[in-house]
Amino acid sequence: MLRIKKNSQANIATDKYVPLKEISIEGKIHSFAADVTIKQIFRNDETIPIEAVYCFPIEEQAAIYAFTARIDDRQIEAQLKEKKEAQKEYNDALHEGHGAYLLEQDENSQDNFIINVGALPPGKECHITISYVTELDLVNNGKNIRFVIPTTIAPRYDPAKGGITSPAETNSKYVQSSPYTIQFQCEIEKNNISSVSSSSHPIQVDFSQQDYYMIKFGQDNTHLDRDILLDIHLTKDRSNTILAIESNALMVSFTLNEKDYQQAMNNNNIEITNEFLFIVDCSGSMKDENKIGFARQSMLLFLKSLPLHSYFNIIRFGTNYELLFNDATVIYNEENFKKAEQLINKMEADLGGTQLVKPLKWVEEHSPKEGRCRQIFLLTDGEISNVNEVLNLCRSMSKSCRIFSFGLGKSPSRSLVKGLARSTNGCFCFIPPSTNVDIYVGQQLEKALQPSITNIKIKWNLLTEITTAPTNIPPVYVNDRLIVYGLINDESFVFNHNTTIELYNDTNKLSEANVKRIPNVTNNETIHRLAGKALILELQHSQLPSSTKKGSQQTRFQEYNQQIAKSADDYKDEIKKRIIELSLKYNILSPYTSFVGIEKRLNGNNDQMLLREVPIQISADDQHLQTQSSRVSCTTVSHFMCHKFAFTATTSDLHEPMSTQCYSGVPMPSMCDKREPMSTVLPECKLVSRVSACSTLQRVIRPKLPLLRQCNSRMAEWSSSSDSSSAFNHASEENTGEKIKEIESPTDDQNIVRYLIGKQNFNGLWNFDSEIIKKLTGKSLNEFRRSTNQELIVTAIIIVLLETRFSSLSSMYHGIVQKARKRLFDLLNRDNTKFQTLLDDVRRQL
């Protein structure tokens, strides 16, 4: 595995050769869309011309519509052209001694972009500006809008080369720290917004403006070591509405509720036998920032929430993959549950590289049995380079399964995580560090336990021809937001603010969108660009015919196989051609087009020009790429003893201290800051204890060992008391009193719910005594008791308690309550009257 060693002298020597000096990002958020401007400053501090190349990430759904370069008093407006034409124009200009500027999207990983600043003269500075619009995700069951600015490309594993490779076929190096920093500010329209927060960076919020909030970083010199996340909290859930209008386009939002869903399903609650496959990334990149810990927490909640009589399996993957059960899936019973629980509790990031294709191919070869629906939960940090290969494979499985993907860490591949879900009509979510995993897990599981709403159509009611984008509306889930664009072909059309837009499923009208407030009709082409991008993404994620599957190998069938292969290739070429046409029509970048700008120079000469590829700072959760010794120094000795050492120590080879600098650019976790996962610190403290017998280390560390042991003790206490995953373990009877005290806290509803989830028996029931029931409800068990046996009445109490007092946390416990309800219903001989009466009686007494 790649190791990045810190060498302070080398960094000082090479900093002057990094032409990128500063990045600033400005955003403007209106409704569910953001208009973003990225400014990059390049300066040539050398004595000869250079060609600067910089790889950086942008959300794949972003519609990049402008690219300019300014050098001295000259501004070059780049033009969008077909990629090969743009590349030739760029290369020819450099040959002729001119300046040239090129912006491209990587075809293999479509959230990676490459900028080329060609022939930057000595001592000159070039200001690059990139503008794009993007649709924002709705998260937390419709309560928040999330705005994400990716800032770094995580080092990605290339299965073909068996190691980490540079992005986009460049030779850009990954470094621990970089000389360039980032500035950020964002305007957020105040309408329907209650607050703004960030789980990634400290921010300042300026409330002084009448119409918008101004957000800035709360500190200077911010490095590009994690994605920027802004959570915009809504005052109320968004309803169906016409969000924005342009002269020839409009943007409509639908959020379907439970009533809409039942109408779409014709009120038929069909029981489905589900197969659940859990594919968990256990590669080395999952070690840092407690990503593997998050995966364990997620898996324990999944395991507790599975319906009885379903089928499941767990697949761990890295360089290779490992199955928990040899069969594709096995029955979910108590015996298999315990085997899975044991595996999860000892699961580590110990399987090397990240080869996701291998387990997915195994899944493809073992299709679900007839009459079963397969749901795949895939947890990964997404650090792979062969994104397109993975997505093409998933599209081939889309008729037999859905993938619910989870992106872990500070800079996951958003293109991969979103693409996995899109290609199979599933759902995706990203779990930022230091957040509550169970909320995200519960929401995804709730979606997986229901069929999605399909065959959706839009009735525009505008009395003019409308082009819908996307043309085929993807399946949607309860409480999910659906955004659809309408492109009006009649330039003379005037929008009527009394218009309603209707949503249909087959012949059933599901919902309608109205103008909640009269939006201004603008001409900034934001909706056109977003609609064009939606059409391009639809083509990119369409299922292509495969030319690789084998037919008969007999010579006489060779002609037919060649025809099939040619037909598949022709179809792919047609898709590419249509994407290029849409890209040029809406003037937005695509994988097959590029922005190119030429700066004409008199008597220019680029013969001595040198290539300078800007190094990429690794993200804060890619510490696995350092030497193991450096991690010992940075997360223990330097932080807890205010003494900076770095060791190249392993269990078999120990050397003298080699550096006096810590891993730069990564904030050290604080013992007093419980938001940081302590697993980033604890293992290294233990490592120091293990290697302390070495004479070299003893000489350096012996005076500090008492403090280290104290750190170990304090961290162990903190870890055992605050690790949310412990809520899913079976508490001993001796600790019952402590648990009762814990759940008394009226301000910590989430821990109460976690405790109840952890105490549910495998069969879906609870078996609390009267004392615990009194702590939970204020009433003894005898006050609830009827002729029903104790286990049934206790289970009814917990169901009602969760559904009433903790209704805002329903995403966490949805699967748990569904299991309990079904089991209770079965034990009451499936008598709905008895079942409802029992719950109603409990509800009245609570």
PDB file of N, CA and C in Angstrom, residues 237-241 253-269 450-457 476-482 501-514 516:
ATOM      1  N   ASP A 237     -41.248  21.435   6.491  1.00  0.00           N
ATOM      2  CA  ASP A 237     -40.950  20.559   5.358  1.00  0.00           C
ATOM      3  C   ASP A 237     -41.443  21.181   4.069  1.00  0.00           C
ATOM      4  N   ARG A 238     -40.662  21.058   3.045  1.00  0.00           N
ATOM      5  CA  ARG A 238     -41.080  21.565   1.733  1.00  0.00           C
ATOM      6  C   ARG A 238     -42.239  20.725   1.200  1.00  0.00           C
ATOM      7  N   SER A 239     -43.175  21.384   0.601  1.00  0.00           N
ATOM      8  CA  SER A 239     -44.310  20.672   0.019  1.00  0.00           C
ATOM      9  C   SER A 239     -44.188  20.696  -1.499  1.00  0.00           C
ATOM     10  N   ASN A 240     -45.200  20.189  -2.159  1.00  0.00           N
ATOM     11  CA  ASN A 240     -45.199  20.212  -3.618  1.00  0.00           C
ATOM     12  C   ASN A 240     -45.349  21.659  -4.084  1.00  0.00           C
ATOM     13  N   THR A 241     -44.434  22.115  -4.889  1.00  0.00           N
ATOM     14  CA  THR A 241     -44.483  23.515  -5.278  1.00  0.00           C
ATOM     15  C   THR A 241     -43.700  23.748  -6.560  1.00  0.00           C
ATOM     16  N   SER A 253     -41.064  20.832  -7.650  1.00  0.00           N
ATOM     17  CA  SER A 253     -40.665  19.908  -6.590  1.00  0.00           C
ATOM     18  C   SER A 253     -41.884  19.185  -6.036  1.00  0.00           C
ATOM     19  N   PHE A 254     -41.766  17.859  -5.899  1.00  0.00           N
ATOM     20  CA  PHE A 254     -42.791  17.034  -5.264  1.00  0.00           C
ATOM     21  C   PHE A 254     -42.151  16.277  -4.100  1.00  0.00           C
ATOM     22  N   THR A 255     -42.861  16.214  -2.983  1.00  0.00           N
ATOM     23  CA  THR A 255     -42.452  15.365  -1.863  1.00  0.00           C
ATOM     24  C   THR A 255     -43.639  14.489  -1.507  1.00  0.00           C
ATOM     25  N   LEU A 256     -43.553  13.208  -1.832  1.00  0.00           N
ATOM     26  CA  LEU A 256     -44.682  12.302  -1.658  1.00  0.00           C
ATOM     27  C   LEU A 256     -44.746  11.801  -0.214  1.00  0.00           C
ATOM     28  N   ASN A 257     -45.948  11.861   0.368  1.00  0.00           N
ATOM     29  CA  ASN A 257     -46.127  11.400   1.746  1.00  0.00           C
ATOM     30  C   ASN A 257     -46.702   9.984   1.763  1.00  0.00           C
ATOM     31  N   GLU A 258     -47.005   9.493   2.957  1.00  0.00           N
ATOM     32  CA  GLU A 258     -47.496   8.124   3.105  1.00  0.00           C
ATOM     33  C   GLU A 258     -48.828   7.930   2.383  1.00  0.00           C
ATOM     34  N   LYS A 259     -49.680   8.943   2.403  1.00  0.00           N
ATOM     35  CA  LYS A 259     -50.971   8.850   1.711  1.00  0.00           C
ATOM     36  C   LYS A 259     -50.770   8.713   0.201  1.00  0.00           C
ATOM     37  N   ASP A 260     -49.863   9.525  -0.355  1.00  0.00           N
ATOM     38  CA  ASP A 260     -49.555   9.425  -1.784  1.00  0.00           C
ATOM     39  C   ASP A 260     -49.031   8.028  -2.118  1.00  0.00           C
ATOM     40  N   TYR A 261     -48.187   7.511  -1.224  1.00  0.00           N
ATOM     41  CA  TYR A 261     -47.593   6.199  -1.461  1.00  0.00           C
ATOM     42  C   TYR A 261     -48.662   5.114  -1.481  1.00  0.00           C
ATOM     43  N   GLN A 262     -49.569   5.131  -0.514  1.00  0.00           N
ATOM     44  CA  GLN A 262     -50.629   4.124  -0.470  1.00  0.00           C
ATOM     45  C   GLN A 262     -51.525   4.212  -1.705  1.00  0.00           C
ATOM     46  N   GLN A 263     -51.738   5.433  -2.168  1.00  0.00           N
ATOM     47  CA  GLN A 263     -52.544   5.603  -3.382  1.00  0.00           C
ATOM     48  C   GLN A 263     -51.817   5.017  -4.598  1.00  0.00           C
ATOM     49  N   ALA A 264     -50.513   5.224  -4.651  1.00  0.00           N
ATOM     50  CA  ALA A 264     -49.737   4.676  -5.761  1.00  0.00           C
ATOM     51  C   ALA A 264     -49.744   3.154  -5.743  1.00  0.00           C
ATOM     52  N   MET A 265     -49.747   2.583  -4.550  1.00  0.00           N
ATOM     53  CA  MET A 265     -49.743   1.124  -4.397  1.00  0.00           C
ATOM     54  C   MET A 265     -51.160   0.549  -4.397  1.00  0.00           C
ATOM     55  N   ASN A 266     -52.149   1.414  -4.670  1.00  0.00           N
ATOM     56  CA  ASN A 266     -53.571   1.005  -4.643  1.00  0.00           C
ATOM     57  C   ASN A 266     -53.964   0.441  -3.280  1.00  0.00           C
ATOM     58  N   ASN A 267     -53.337   0.997  -2.207  1.00  0.00           N
ATOM     59  CA  ASN A 267     -53.638   0.602  -0.830  1.00  0.00           C
ATOM     60  C   ASN A 267     -53.419  -0.883  -0.576  1.00  0.00           C
ATOM     61  N   ASN A 268     -52.587  -1.509  -1.384  1.00  0.00           N
ATOM     62  CA  ASN A 268     -52.263  -2.927  -1.179  1.00  0.00           C
ATOM     63  C   ASN A 268     -50.937  -3.038  -0.441  1.00  0.00           C
ATOM     64  N   ASN A 269     -50.987  -3.579   0.761  1.00  0.00           N
ATOM     65  CA  ASN A 269     -49.771  -3.824   1.520  1.00  0.00           C
ATOM     66  C   ASN A 269     -49.313  -5.258   1.261  1.00  0.00           C
ATOM     67  N   GLN A 450     -39.712  -0.990   1.571  1.00  0.00           N
ATOM     68  CA  GLN A 450     -40.909  -0.635   0.800  1.00  0.00           C
ATOM     69  C   GLN A 450     -40.586  -0.616  -0.687  1.00  0.00           C
ATOM     70  N   PRO A 451     -41.541  -0.981  -1.520  1.00  0.00           N
ATOM     71  CA  PRO A 451     -41.326  -0.806  -2.957  1.00  0.00           C
ATOM     72  C   PRO A 451     -41.300   0.680  -3.296  1.00  0.00           C
ATOM     73  N   SER A 452     -40.567   1.031  -4.306  1.00  0.00           N
ATOM     74  CA  SER A 452     -40.562   2.421  -4.748  1.00  0.00           C
ATOM     75  C   SER A 452     -41.751   2.666  -5.672  1.00  0.00           C
ATOM     76  N   ILE A 453     -42.072   3.945  -5.862  1.00  0.00           N
ATOM     77  CA  ILE A 453     -43.170   4.328  -6.752  1.00  0.00           C
ATOM     78  C   ILE A 453     -42.595   4.493  -8.155  1.00  0.00           C
ATOM     79  N   THR A 454     -43.121   3.731  -9.085  1.00  0.00           N
ATOM     80  CA  THR A 454     -42.569   3.713 -10.446  1.00  0.00           C
ATOM     81  C   THR A 454     -43.603   4.205 -11.456  1.00  0.00           C
ATOM     82  N   ASN A 455     -43.191   4.238 -12.717  1.00  0.00           N
ATOM     83  CA  ASN A 455     -44.067   4.645 -13.836  1.00  0.00           C
ATOM     84  C   ASN A 455     -44.692   6.018 -13.602  1.00  0.00           C
ATOM     85  N   ILE A 456     -43.870   6.951 -13.175  1.00  0.00           N
ATOM     86  CA  ILE A 456     -44.363   8.292 -12.842  1.00  0.00           C
ATOM     87  C   ILE A 456     -44.400   9.170 -14.093  1.00  0.00           C
ATOM     88  N   LYS A 457     -45.494   9.908 -14.225  1.00  0.00           N
ATOM     89  CA  LYS A 457     -45.675  10.830 -15.350  1.00  0.00           C
ATOM     90  C   LYS A 457     -46.057  12.208 -14.822  1.00  0.00           C
ATOM     91  N   VAL A 476     -39.405   6.884  -6.947  1.00  0.00           N
ATOM     92  CA  VAL A 476     -39.271   7.708  -5.743  1.00  0.00           C
ATOM     93  C   VAL A 476     -39.792   6.943  -4.534  1.00  0.00           C
ATOM     94  N   TYR A 477     -39.422   7.438  -3.352  1.00  0.00           N
ATOM     95  CA  TYR A 477     -39.781   6.820  -2.085  1.00  0.00           C
ATOM     96  C   TYR A 477     -40.569   7.804  -1.233  1.00  0.00           C
ATOM     97  N   VAL A 478     -41.231   7.284  -0.215  1.00  0.00           N
ATOM     98  CA  VAL A 478     -41.985   8.134   0.705  1.00  0.00           C
ATOM     99  C   VAL A 478     -41.047   9.169   1.334  1.00  0.00           C
ATOM    100  N   ASN A 479     -41.513  10.429   1.375  1.00  0.00           N
ATOM    101  CA  ASN A 479     -40.793  11.552   1.973  1.00  0.00           C
ATOM    102  C   ASN A 479     -39.541  11.952   1.203  1.00  0.00           C
ATOM    103  N   ASP A 480     -39.324  11.346   0.037  1.00  0.00           N
ATOM    104  CA  ASP A 480     -38.227  11.790  -0.811  1.00  0.00           C
ATOM    105  C   ASP A 480     -38.701  12.925  -1.707  1.00  0.00           C
ATOM    106  N   ARG A 481     -37.791  13.827  -1.998  1.00  0.00           N
ATOM    107  CA  ARG A 481     -38.127  14.930  -2.880  1.00  0.00           C
ATOM    108  C   ARG A 481     -37.818  14.551  -4.318  1.00  0.00           C
ATOM    109  N   LEU A 482     -38.716  14.896  -5.201  1.00  0.00           N
ATOM    110  CA  LEU A 482     -38.528  14.681  -6.634  1.00  0.00           C
ATOM    111  C   LEU A 482     -38.516  16.041  -7.315  1.00  0.00           C
ATOM    112  N   ILE A 501     -49.338  21.750 -11.614  1.00  0.00           N
ATOM    113  CA  ILE A 501     -48.642  20.649 -12.269  1.00  0.00           C
ATOM    114  C   ILE A 501     -49.008  19.371 -11.530  1.00  0.00           C
ATOM    115  N   GLU A 502     -49.436  18.332 -12.258  1.00  0.00           N
ATOM    116  CA  GLU A 502     -49.946  17.113 -11.623  1.00  0.00           C
ATOM    117  C   GLU A 502     -48.981  15.946 -11.811  1.00  0.00           C
ATOM    118  N   LEU A 503     -48.948  15.095 -10.800  1.00  0.00           N
ATOM    119  CA  LEU A 503     -48.082  13.925 -10.798  1.00  0.00           C
ATOM    120  C   LEU A 503     -48.949  12.672 -10.837  1.00  0.00           C
ATOM    121  N   TYR A 504     -48.639  11.757 -11.777  1.00  0.00           N
ATOM    122  CA  TYR A 504     -49.433  10.547 -11.959  1.00  0.00           C
ATOM    123  C   TYR A 504     -48.569   9.294 -11.846  1.00  0.00           C
ATOM    124  N   ASN A 505     -49.187   8.244 -11.370  1.00  0.00           N
ATOM    125  CA  ASN A 505     -48.587   6.916 -11.379  1.00  0.00           C
ATOM    126  C   ASN A 505     -49.562   6.020 -12.133  1.00  0.00           C
ATOM    127  N   ASP A 506     -49.185   5.576 -13.344  1.00  0.00           N
ATOM    128  CA  ASP A 506     -50.114   4.876 -14.228  1.00  0.00           C
ATOM    129  C   ASP A 506     -51.348   5.754 -14.437  1.00  0.00           C
ATOM    130  N   THR A 507     -52.497   5.352 -13.906  1.00  0.00           N
ATOM    131  CA  THR A 507     -53.723   6.152 -14.096  1.00  0.00           C
ATOM    132  C   THR A 507     -54.121   6.889 -12.829  1.00  0.00           C
ATOM    133  N   ASN A 508     -53.348   6.741 -11.736  1.00  0.00           N
ATOM    134  CA  ASN A 508     -53.701   7.374 -10.457  1.00  0.00           C
ATOM    135  C   ASN A 508     -53.027   8.734 -10.325  1.00  0.00           C
ATOM    136  N   LYS A 509     -53.810   9.739 -10.000  1.00  0.00           N
ATOM    137  CA  LYS A 509     -53.243  11.042  -9.685  1.00  0.00           C
ATOM    138  C   LYS A 509     -52.706  10.990  -8.257  1.00  0.00           C
ATOM    139  N   LEU A 510     -51.425  11.268  -8.105  1.00  0.00           N
ATOM    140  CA  LEU A 510     -50.793  11.167  -6.791  1.00  0.00           C
ATOM    141  C   LEU A 510     -50.728  12.505  -6.073  1.00  0.00           C
ATOM    142  N   SER A 511     -50.438  13.553  -6.811  1.00  0.00           N
ATOM    143  CA  SER A 511     -50.243  14.832  -6.152  1.00  0.00           C
ATOM    144  C   SER A 511     -50.232  15.933  -7.195  1.00  0.00           C
ATOM    145  N   GLU A 512     -50.216  17.170  -6.722  1.00  0.00           N
ATOM    146  CA  GLU A 512     -50.101  18.310  -7.631  1.00  0.00           C
ATOM    147  C   GLU A 512     -49.269  19.401  -6.976  1.00  0.00           C
ATOM    148  N   ALA A 513     -48.613  20.179  -7.802  1.00  0.00           N
ATOM    149  CA  ALA A 513     -47.766  21.280  -7.340  1.00  0.00           C
ATOM    150  C   ALA A 513     -48.383  22.595  -7.770  1.00  0.00           C
ATOM    151  N   ASN A 514     -48.407  23.542  -6.837  1.00  0.00           N
ATOM    152  CA  ASN A 514     -48.943  24.865  -7.105  1.00  0.00           C
ATOM    153  C   ASN A 514     -47.880  25.912  -6.786  1.00  0.00           C
ATOM    154  N   LYS A 516     -46.740  28.360  -4.439  1.00  0.00           N
ATOM    155  CA  LYS A 516     -46.987  28.736  -3.051  1.00  0.00           C
ATOM    156  C   LYS A 516     -46.768  30.237  -2.846  1.00  0.00           C
TER     157      LYS A 516
END
